[in-house]
Coordinates of C-alpha atoms in Angstrom, one line a residue:
M1 CA 0.0 0.0 0.0
N2 CA 2.8 2.4 0.9
R3 CA 4.6 1.6 -2.3
F4 CA 1.5 2.3 -4.3
W5 CA 0.9 5.6 -2.7
W6 CA 4.5 6.9 -3.3
S7 CA 4.9 5.4 -6.8
N8 CA 5.1 7.6 -9.8
N9 CA 3.6 5.1 -12.3
K10 CA 2.9 1.4 -12.6
T11 CA 6.5 0.4 -13.1
S12 CA 8.4 2.7 -10.8
K13 CA 8.0 2.3 -7.0
G14 CA 9.3 5.9 -6.4
I15 CA 10.8 7.1 -3.1
Q16 CA 8.8 6.1 0.0
W17 CA 9.2 9.4 1.9
S18 CA 7.1 8.1 4.9
C19 CA 6.1 4.8 6.4
W20 CA 2.6 3.5 6.1
N21 CA 2.0 3.8 9.9
A22 CA 2.6 7.5 9.7
L23 CA 0.1 7.9 6.8
C24 CA -2.5 6.1 8.9
K25 CA -2.5 8.7 11.6
A26 CA -5.5 10.9 11.9
K27 CA -5.4 14.0 9.8
N28 CA -5.2 16.3 12.9
L29 CA -2.2 14.4 14.1
G30 CA -0.2 14.8 10.9
G31 CA -1.3 11.7 8.9
L32 CA -3.7 11.3 6.0
G33 CA -6.3 9.2 7.9
F34 CA -5.7 6.0 5.9
K35 CA -7.0 2.8 7.4
K36 CA -4.8 0.1 8.8
L37 CA -6.3 -2.9 7.0
Y38 CA -5.7 -5.4 9.7
L39 CA -7.4 -3.3 12.3
F40 CA -10.2 -2.3 10.0
N41 CA -10.9 -5.9 9.2
K42 CA -11.2 -6.6 12.9
A43 CA -13.7 -3.8 13.3
L44 CA -15.7 -5.2 10.4
L45 CA -15.7 -8.7 12.0
A46 CA -16.7 -7.2 15.3
K47 CA -19.8 -5.9 13.5
Q48 CA -20.9 -9.5 13.0
V49 CA -20.4 -10.3 16.7
W50 CA -22.6 -7.4 17.5
R51 CA -25.2 -8.5 15.1
I52 CA -25.3 -12.0 16.7
I53 CA -25.7 -10.4 20.1
T54 CA -28.4 -7.9 19.1
Q55 CA -30.2 -10.1 16.5
P56 CA -30.2 -13.6 17.8
R57 CA -33.0 -14.7 15.5
C58 CA -31.2 -13.7 12.3
L59 CA -30.1 -16.6 10.0
L60 CA -26.4 -16.1 10.7
A61 CA -26.8 -16.2 14.5
R62 CA -29.0 -19.3 14.4
I63 CA -26.7 -21.3 12.1
L64 CA -23.5 -20.4 14.2
K65 CA -25.3 -21.1 17.5
A66 CA -26.6 -24.5 16.3
R67 CA -23.1 -25.5 15.2
Y68 CA -20.7 -23.9 17.7
F69 CA -22.5 -22.8 20.9
P70 CA -25.9 -24.5 21.3
M71 CA -25.8 -24.3 25.1
T72 CA -24.1 -20.9 25.7
D73 CA -23.8 -17.5 24.0
I74 CA -21.4 -16.0 21.5
L75 CA -19.2 -14.3 24.2
S76 CA -18.7 -17.6 26.1
A77 CA -18.3 -19.9 23.2
K78 CA -15.0 -21.6 22.4
T79 CA -13.5 -21.8 19.0
G80 CA -13.7 -25.6 19.1
S81 CA -12.2 -28.3 16.9
Y82 CA -12.0 -27.9 13.2
P83 CA -13.7 -24.5 13.1
S84 CA -14.6 -22.9 9.8
F85 CA -12.7 -19.9 8.6
T86 CA -15.8 -17.7 9.2
W87 CA -16.2 -18.8 12.8
R88 CA -12.5 -18.5 13.6
S89 CA -12.5 -15.0 12.1
I90 CA -15.5 -13.9 14.1
C91 CA -14.0 -15.3 17.3
S92 CA -10.9 -13.3 16.8
A93 CA -12.9 -10.1 17.0
R94 CA -14.8 -10.8 20.2
D95 CA -12.3 -9.1 22.5
L96 CA -13.1 -5.8 20.9
I97 CA -16.9 -6.2 21.5
V98 CA -16.3 -7.5 25.1
D99 CA -14.1 -4.4 25.8
G100 CA -17.0 -2.1 24.8
L101 CA -20.0 -3.9 26.2
L102 CA -22.0 -2.3 29.0
W103 CA -25.3 -3.4 30.6
W104 CA -28.1 -0.8 30.4
I105 CA -30.4 -1.3 33.3
G106 CA -34.1 -2.0 32.7
T107 CA -35.5 -4.3 35.4
G108 CA -32.0 -5.2 36.6
E109 CA -32.9 -8.9 36.7
C110 CA -30.2 -10.1 34.3
V111 CA -27.3 -8.0 35.7
N112 CA -24.9 -9.2 38.4
I113 CA -24.0 -6.4 40.8
W114 CA -20.4 -7.5 41.3
N115 CA -19.4 -9.3 38.1
D116 CA -21.1 -7.6 35.2
P117 CA -20.0 -4.2 33.6
W118 CA -23.0 -1.9 34.2
L119 CA -21.6 1.3 35.8
P120 CA -21.8 4.2 33.3
G121 CA -18.7 5.7 31.7
K122 CA -15.9 4.4 29.4
D123 CA -13.7 3.0 32.1
N124 CA -14.0 0.8 35.2
N125 CA -17.6 -0.3 34.5
K126 CA -17.5 -3.1 37.1
I127 CA -17.7 -2.6 40.8
S128 CA -14.2 -3.2 42.2
G129 CA -12.5 -2.9 45.5
H130 CA -15.6 -3.8 47.5
E131 CA -16.3 -6.9 49.6
I132 CA -19.0 -9.0 47.8
V133 CA -22.2 -9.2 49.8
P134 CA -23.8 -12.6 48.9
D135 CA -27.2 -11.5 49.9
F136 CA -27.2 -8.9 47.1
I137 CA -26.6 -10.4 43.6
S138 CA -29.0 -8.9 41.1
V139 CA -29.1 -5.1 40.3
K140 CA -32.9 -5.5 40.7
Q141 CA -32.4 -5.7 44.5
L142 CA -31.0 -2.1 44.4
I143 CA -34.2 -0.7 42.8
N144 CA -37.2 0.2 44.9
G145 CA -40.1 -1.9 43.5
D146 CA -42.8 0.6 44.4
T147 CA -41.3 3.9 43.2
K148 CA -39.1 2.4 40.4
T149 CA -36.2 4.5 41.7
W150 CA -32.8 3.6 43.2
N151 CA -32.7 2.5 46.9
R152 CA -30.2 5.2 47.9
E153 CA -29.8 4.0 51.5
L154 CA -29.0 0.5 50.5
I155 CA -26.6 1.6 47.8
D156 CA -24.7 3.9 50.2
N157 CA -24.3 0.9 52.6
L158 CA -22.9 -1.4 49.9
V159 CA -20.5 0.8 48.0
D160 CA -18.4 3.9 48.4
E161 CA -19.7 7.4 47.6
Y162 CA -18.1 7.7 44.2
T163 CA -19.6 4.4 43.0
A164 CA -22.9 5.3 44.6
D165 CA -23.0 8.5 42.6
R166 CA -22.3 6.6 39.4
I167 CA -25.2 4.2 40.1
L168 CA -27.6 7.0 41.0
A169 CA -26.8 8.8 37.8
I170 CA -28.3 5.9 35.8
P171 CA -31.9 6.9 34.8
L172 CA -34.7 4.4 35.4
T173 CA -38.1 4.0 33.8
A174 CA -41.4 3.3 35.5
H175 CA -42.2 0.9 32.7
R176 CA -41.0 -2.7 32.6
T177 CA -38.0 -2.8 30.3
E178 CA -35.5 -5.6 29.7
D179 CA -31.8 -5.1 30.5
T180 CA -29.9 -4.4 27.3
L181 CA -26.3 -4.8 26.2
V182 CA -25.0 -1.6 24.7
W183 CA -21.8 -0.3 23.1
K184 CA -20.3 2.3 25.5
Y185 CA -18.0 3.9 22.9
E186 CA -20.8 5.4 20.8
G187 CA -23.4 8.0 21.8
T188 CA -26.2 5.9 20.3
R189 CA -24.9 2.9 22.3
V190 CA -24.9 0.9 19.0
Y191 CA -21.7 -0.6 17.7
T192 CA -20.4 1.0 14.5
V193 CA -17.3 0.0 12.5
K194 CA -16.0 3.6 12.8
S195 CA -16.1 3.5 16.6
G196 CA -14.6 0.0 16.7
Y197 CA -11.7 1.1 14.5
R198 CA -11.2 4.1 16.7
V199 CA -11.0 2.0 19.8
L200 CA -8.5 -0.4 18.1
T201 CA -6.2 2.5 17.1
T202 CA -6.1 4.1 20.5
S203 CA -5.8 1.1 22.8
N204 CA -4.4 -2.4 22.6
V205 CA -7.7 -4.3 22.9
L206 CA -6.6 -7.4 20.9
P207 CA -4.7 -9.9 23.1
N208 CA -2.0 -10.9 20.5
S209 CA 1.2 -9.0 19.9
T210 CA 0.2 -8.0 16.4
S211 CA -2.2 -5.4 17.7
A212 CA 0.5 -3.7 19.7
S213 CA 2.7 -3.4 16.7
L214 CA -0.1 -2.2 14.5
S215 CA -1.9 0.3 16.7
I216 CA -1.1 4.0 16.2
T217 CA 1.4 5.4 18.6
S218 CA 0.2 8.5 20.3
E219 CA 3.1 10.8 19.4
A220 CA 2.8 14.3 20.9
T221 CA 1.6 16.8 18.4
E222 CA 2.0 20.4 19.6
G223 CA -0.8 22.8 19.6
W224 CA 0.4 25.0 16.7
Q225 CA 0.7 21.8 14.6
K226 CA -2.9 20.7 15.4
D227 CA -4.1 24.2 14.6
F228 CA -2.4 24.1 11.3
Y229 CA -3.9 20.7 10.3
T230 CA -7.3 21.8 11.5
S231 CA -7.0 24.9 9.2
L232 CA -5.5 23.0 6.2
W233 CA -7.9 20.1 5.5
P234 CA -11.2 22.0 5.3
L235 CA -9.7 24.6 2.9
H236 CA -11.6 25.0 -0.3
V237 CA -8.7 24.3 -2.7
P238 CA -8.0 21.2 -4.9
E239 CA -6.9 18.2 -2.9
K240 CA -3.5 18.1 -4.8
I241 CA -2.7 21.5 -3.3
K242 CA -3.5 20.4 0.3
I243 CA -1.5 17.2 -0.2
H244 CA 1.5 19.2 -1.4
I245 CA 1.3 21.6 1.6
W246 CA 1.0 18.6 3.9
R247 CA 4.1 17.0 2.3
L248 CA 6.0 20.2 2.4
F249 CA 5.1 20.8 6.1
N250 CA 6.3 17.2 7.0
N251 CA 9.4 17.5 4.8
L252 CA 8.2 14.7 2.4
V253 CA 9.1 16.4 -0.9
P254 CA 12.2 15.8 -3.1
H255 CA 13.8 19.2 -2.6
Y256 CA 17.5 19.5 -2.9
G257 CA 18.1 19.2 0.8
N258 CA 16.5 15.8 1.0
L259 CA 18.1 14.6 -2.3
K260 CA 21.5 15.8 -1.0
R261 CA 21.1 13.6 2.1
R262 CA 20.4 10.6 -0.1
K263 CA 23.5 11.5 -2.2
L264 CA 21.4 12.1 -5.3
V265 CA 22.6 15.7 -6.0
M266 CA 25.7 17.6 -5.2
N267 CA 24.5 21.2 -5.0
P268 CA 21.5 21.8 -2.6
V269 CA 21.1 25.5 -3.3
C270 CA 17.6 26.8 -4.0
P271 CA 17.2 27.1 -7.8
L272 CA 14.8 30.0 -7.4
C273 CA 16.6 32.5 -5.2
R274 CA 20.1 30.9 -5.2
D275 CA 20.8 32.3 -1.8
A276 CA 20.4 29.4 0.6
I277 CA 20.1 25.6 0.9
E278 CA 16.7 24.4 -0.3
D279 CA 14.8 22.6 2.5
S280 CA 11.3 22.7 3.9
N281 CA 12.0 25.7 6.1
H282 CA 13.3 27.6 3.2
L283 CA 10.5 26.6 0.8
M284 CA 7.8 27.5 3.3
W285 CA 9.2 30.7 4.8
S286 CA 12.6 32.1 4.1
C287 CA 12.9 31.9 0.3
G288 CA 13.4 35.4 -1.1
V289 CA 11.2 34.7 -4.1
L290 CA 8.4 33.5 -1.9
K291 CA 8.6 36.7 0.2
S292 CA 8.4 38.7 -2.9
V293 CA 5.3 36.9 -4.1
W294 CA 3.6 37.5 -0.7
I295 CA 4.5 41.1 -0.7
Q296 CA 3.0 41.5 -4.2
L297 CA -0.2 39.7 -3.1
H298 CA -0.5 41.9 0.0
V299 CA 0.0 39.1 2.5
Q300 CA 0.9 40.5 5.9
V301 CA 4.0 38.6 7.1
P302 CA 4.8 39.3 10.8
T303 CA 8.2 38.8 12.5
F304 CA 8.7 35.8 14.7
E305 CA 11.4 34.6 17.1
A306 CA 14.6 33.7 15.4
S307 CA 14.5 30.2 17.0
W308 CA 11.2 29.4 15.3
S309 CA 11.4 27.0 12.3
G310 CA 10.0 27.9 8.9
Q311 CA 7.2 25.4 9.4
K312 CA 6.2 26.9 12.7
C313 CA 6.2 30.5 11.3
F314 CA 4.1 29.4 8.3
A315 CA 1.7 27.4 10.4
T316 CA 1.2 30.3 12.7
I317 CA 0.2 32.8 10.1
F318 CA -1.8 30.1 8.1
S319 CA -3.9 29.2 11.2
A320 CA -4.6 32.8 12.1
A321 CA -5.5 33.9 8.6
D322 CA -9.0 34.0 7.1
E323 CA -10.0 31.5 4.3
N324 CA -9.1 33.8 1.4
V325 CA -5.6 34.5 2.7
R326 CA -5.1 30.7 3.5
C327 CA -6.0 30.0 -0.1
V328 CA -3.4 32.5 -1.3
L329 CA -0.8 31.1 0.9
A330 CA -1.4 27.5 -0.1
I331 CA -1.7 28.2 -3.8
S332 CA 1.5 30.3 -3.8
L333 CA 3.5 27.5 -2.2
W334 CA 2.1 25.0 -4.7
S335 CA 2.6 27.2 -7.8
L336 CA 6.2 28.1 -6.8
W337 CA 7.0 24.3 -6.5
Y338 CA 5.4 23.7 -9.8
R339 CA 7.4 26.5 -11.5
R340 CA 10.5 25.3 -9.7
N341 CA 10.1 21.8 -11.2
K342 CA 9.4 23.4 -14.7
L343 CA 12.7 25.3 -14.4
I344 CA 14.7 22.2 -13.3
H345 CA 13.3 19.5 -15.5
E346 CA 12.1 21.4 -18.6
G347 CA 14.3 24.5 -18.6
V348 CA 11.3 26.8 -18.5
R349 CA 12.5 30.3 -17.5
F350 CA 11.1 31.5 -14.2
N351 CA 9.1 34.7 -14.5
L352 CA 7.8 36.3 -11.3
I353 CA 5.1 38.3 -13.1
E354 CA 3.7 35.1 -14.7
V355 CA 3.7 33.4 -11.3
L356 CA 1.8 36.3 -9.7
S357 CA -0.7 36.4 -12.6
F358 CA -1.2 32.6 -12.3
I359 CA -1.8 32.7 -8.5
Q360 CA -4.3 35.6 -8.7
G361 CA -6.2 33.9 -11.6
Y362 CA -6.3 30.6 -9.7
V363 CA -7.6 32.2 -6.5
K364 CA -10.2 34.0 -8.5
E365 CA -11.4 30.8 -10.2
I366 CA -11.7 29.0 -6.9
Q367 CA -13.7 31.9 -5.4
L368 CA -16.0 31.9 -8.5
C369 CA -16.5 28.2 -8.1
Q370 CA -17.4 28.6 -4.5
D371 CA -19.7 31.6 -4.8
P372 CA -22.7 29.8 -6.4
F373 CA -22.7 27.2 -3.6
R374 CA -22.4 29.9 -1.0
Q375 CA -25.3 31.7 -2.5
Q376 CA -27.4 28.6 -2.5
D377 CA -26.7 27.8 1.1
R378 CA -29.9 27.4 3.1
P379 CA -31.0 30.5 5.0
L380 CA -30.6 30.3 8.8
L381 CA -33.8 28.3 9.4
N382 CA -35.2 28.5 12.9
A383 CA -32.8 31.3 13.9
L384 CA -35.6 33.3 15.6
W385 CA -38.5 32.1 17.8
R386 CA -41.7 31.4 15.8
P387 CA -45.2 31.4 17.3
P388 CA -47.3 28.2 17.4
E389 CA -50.4 27.7 15.3
E390 CA -53.7 29.1 16.5
G391 CA -55.2 27.0 19.3
R392 CA -51.8 25.6 20.4
L393 CA -49.2 26.6 23.0
K394 CA -45.5 26.3 22.5
F395 CA -43.3 24.9 25.2
N396 CA -39.6 25.7 24.9
F397 CA -37.2 23.7 27.1
D398 CA -33.5 23.9 28.0
A399 CA -31.2 22.8 30.8
S400 CA -28.1 24.2 32.7
Y401 CA -25.8 21.3 33.6
S402 CA -22.8 21.2 35.9
S403 CA -20.3 18.4 35.3
D404 CA -18.7 19.0 38.7
T405 CA -21.8 18.6 40.9
K406 CA -23.8 16.5 38.4
I407 CA -26.8 18.8 39.0
A408 CA -29.0 20.0 36.2
I409 CA -31.5 22.9 36.3
T410 CA -34.2 22.4 33.7
A411 CA -36.3 25.3 32.4
V412 CA -39.6 25.4 30.5
I413 CA -41.3 28.5 28.9
V414 CA -44.8 28.5 27.7
R415 CA -46.0 31.1 25.1
D416 CA -49.1 31.5 22.9
L417 CA -49.7 32.7 19.3
R418 CA -48.8 36.3 20.1
G419 CA -45.7 35.5 22.1
N420 CA -47.3 36.2 25.5
L421 CA -45.9 34.3 28.5
K422 CA -48.4 31.8 29.8
G423 CA -46.3 29.9 32.3
A424 CA -42.7 28.9 33.2
E425 CA -41.0 26.4 35.3
T426 CA -37.5 25.6 36.7
Y427 CA -36.7 22.2 38.2
L428 CA -33.7 20.7 39.9
F429 CA -32.3 17.2 39.1
D430 CA -29.3 15.7 40.9
N431 CA -27.1 12.8 39.9
V432 CA -27.5 13.6 36.2
A433 CA -25.1 11.6 34.0
D434 CA -24.4 14.2 31.2
P435 CA -25.9 17.2 29.4
F436 CA -28.0 15.1 27.1
V437 CA -29.8 13.5 30.0
A438 CA -30.4 17.0 31.4
E439 CA -31.9 18.2 28.1
A440 CA -34.1 15.0 28.0
R441 CA -35.3 15.7 31.5
A442 CA -36.2 19.2 30.5
C443 CA -38.3 17.9 27.6
E444 CA -40.0 15.5 30.0
R445 CA -40.8 18.4 32.4
A446 CA -42.3 20.3 29.4
L447 CA -44.8 17.6 28.8
I448 CA -45.6 17.3 32.5
L449 CA -46.2 21.1 32.7
A450 CA -48.4 20.9 29.7
L451 CA -50.6 18.2 31.2
D452 CA -50.8 20.1 34.5
M453 CA -51.9 23.2 32.6
D454 CA -54.6 21.0 30.8
S455 CA -53.1 21.9 27.4
R456 CA -53.6 19.0 25.0
R457 CA -52.5 20.6 21.7
V458 CA -48.8 21.6 22.0
V459 CA -45.5 22.2 20.3
V460 CA -42.4 21.2 22.2
E461 CA -39.2 22.9 21.1
G462 CA -35.6 22.7 22.1
D463 CA -32.0 23.2 20.9
S464 CA -30.7 19.7 21.5
L465 CA -30.9 17.8 18.3
S466 CA -29.9 14.5 19.9
V467 CA -32.8 14.6 22.3
I468 CA -35.3 15.6 19.6
K469 CA -34.0 12.7 17.4
S470 CA -34.2 10.2 20.2
I471 CA -37.8 11.1 21.0
K472 CA -38.9 11.0 17.3
K473 CA -37.3 7.6 16.8
R474 CA -39.8 4.9 17.4
E475 CA -37.5 1.9 17.1
K476 CA -35.8 0.4 20.1
D477 CA -33.4 3.0 21.5
R478 CA -30.1 1.9 23.2
S479 CA -28.9 5.3 24.2
I480 CA -28.6 6.7 27.7
L481 CA -31.8 8.6 27.0
R482 CA -33.9 5.4 26.6
P483 CA -35.6 5.4 30.0
I484 CA -36.5 9.1 29.7
T485 CA -37.7 8.8 26.1
Q486 CA -39.9 5.9 27.1
N487 CA -41.5 8.1 29.8
I488 CA -42.0 10.8 27.3
C489 CA -43.6 8.4 24.8
Q490 CA -46.0 7.3 27.6
L491 CA -46.9 10.9 28.4
E492 CA -47.6 11.6 24.7
T493 CA -50.6 9.3 24.7
R494 CA -52.5 11.8 26.9
F495 CA -52.2 14.6 24.2
D496 CA -54.5 15.3 21.3
E497 CA -51.8 16.8 19.2
I498 CA -48.1 17.1 19.9
S499 CA -45.1 17.9 17.8
Y500 CA -41.4 18.3 18.4
L501 CA -39.1 20.9 16.8
H502 CA -35.4 21.5 16.9
V503 CA -34.2 25.1 16.7
R504 CA -31.0 27.0 17.1
R505 CA -29.9 28.3 20.4
S506 CA -30.8 31.8 19.2
A507 CA -34.4 30.8 18.9
N508 CA -34.4 29.2 22.4
G509 CA -33.0 32.2 24.3
V510 CA -35.8 32.6 26.8
A511 CA -35.6 29.0 28.1
H512 CA -31.8 29.2 28.1
Q513 CA -31.8 32.4 30.1
L514 CA -34.4 31.0 32.6
A515 CA -32.2 27.9 33.2
K516 CA -29.2 30.2 33.8
E517 CA -31.2 32.4 36.2
G518 CA -32.5 29.3 38.0
R519 CA -29.0 28.1 38.7
R520 CA -27.7 31.6 39.6
L521 CA -30.5 32.5 41.9
G522 CA -31.4 29.1 43.1
I523 CA -35.1 29.5 42.3
F524 CA -37.2 26.5 41.4
G525 CA -40.9 26.3 40.9
R526 CA -43.6 27.5 38.5
W527 CA -44.8 30.9 37.5
E528 CA -47.7 32.4 35.7
V529 CA -46.4 35.9 36.4
G530 CA -43.2 37.2 38.1
V531 CA -40.6 35.5 36.0
P532 CA -37.0 37.0 36.4
E533 CA -36.7 40.4 34.7
S534 CA -33.9 39.3 32.4
V535 CA -36.1 36.4 31.1
K536 CA -39.0 38.7 30.6
Q537 CA -36.9 41.2 28.5
I538 CA -35.7 38.4 26.1
A539 CA -39.3 37.2 25.7
L540 CA -40.5 40.8 24.9
Q541 CA -37.6 41.2 22.4
E542 CA -38.5 37.9 20.7
A543 CA -42.2 38.9 20.5
L544 CA -41.2 42.3 18.9
E545 CA -38.9 40.6 16.3
M546 CA -41.7 38.2 15.5
S547 CA -44.2 41.0 14.9
Q548 CA -41.7 42.8 12.6
D549 CA -40.9 39.7 10.6

């Protein structure tokens, strides 16, 4: 693969300027994001293991179970004697799935308190460092059967405070739900090849030594280098230009300095300026011809510390520049390299005026190509608050979450067709796992408030796309929001009409401000009048903008 990438044609293997492992690094770490085929194949095979776990009635699962593990499950099955190539391959990928499996609690009947991974988070999912209490085996024993909530007193007696907080952060549902195996490395809690490959490249999951040799080493990449890569790859220029800049930045081009080290040339002086040795520092920063080009193109070039390399100087101005200037910088480096090669290999005379004209024309062509697409960009939909239809009320929700205290303040604002405030609420939740759970709780409170106000035709609106998508999905949800979305779906049955909308933060400003004020002032409850003044002012401003639109 590496030979193919660096070869010039079908017959010449070319100079392999970098190893394959370096090219397989992520783009923001200095690589090109190529896949390591061995690890990618493991991630693909792990998808089949996940399919057997989650779809036990599919044909593949039934055939393999009948042949290889009729009395057990896929995770406990042995490879056995004379296994097929398919079965042996699937077994080789089980360690990846086992590493990412986590029990999501429904009834708690199937989950062992002490042996199974069920604590939320990406690490240390099993309870460890505690004496096993034989009287308490199933997680179901930790749940209050009447209230369907965690038995806090019992949990505090069994485990330490940190573990207790992790358990209490797991949301429960009042409806009977089976315990479910989920994939902890993905927000949807469903295994994907992408997430599996990411796990393989960042940790040695596979037990054999091959994985250690193939996994990406986490070499330190300095902040200015990451900023440069982050600015380079989204740039709207042809890929060949971005690849050239990447190669030049990593000293992977056949300039005279590199060829001199390989004893392929005798004189390493730059053929353009003829003032210094040609290397990546020179080509990216200190070449006199390059400086002249930038001056003529009106590129502001600041002065940096003398100890800085040419790559660092270029990366600094490149990252700080706007898109148009970055295009000029990238195209200028690429066009000078192109003209330099023309001079060396074809004897074409170098003319600075022609180079400047070419760069300016190329930049203009790129801008003309991009303009039609920019003009056709969708307008900022849902950027302002919109009133509900006549006969409906709109319930906007939001949440303020603290990762330190695990406390969430939810806020709900109710408005009518004319933007008049009809009600508001703030509510405090403790032991909240993450911001997504906080937003889902806020949506749940919006429905409860609507029912208490005897409003049966409502629009529920928030700025959390993940929550809105989870609620709208009707198939089985494996995400952390599942217990809350189940409660919301149960509440939905009591409405005549209900719809969910996702909007931008700017269209959800009143609910956002109310959540902030609730946390700042420590006020929780419901209002029909007397909401905080800052909240009222935003509501009035939104109503005014709505009337003028």
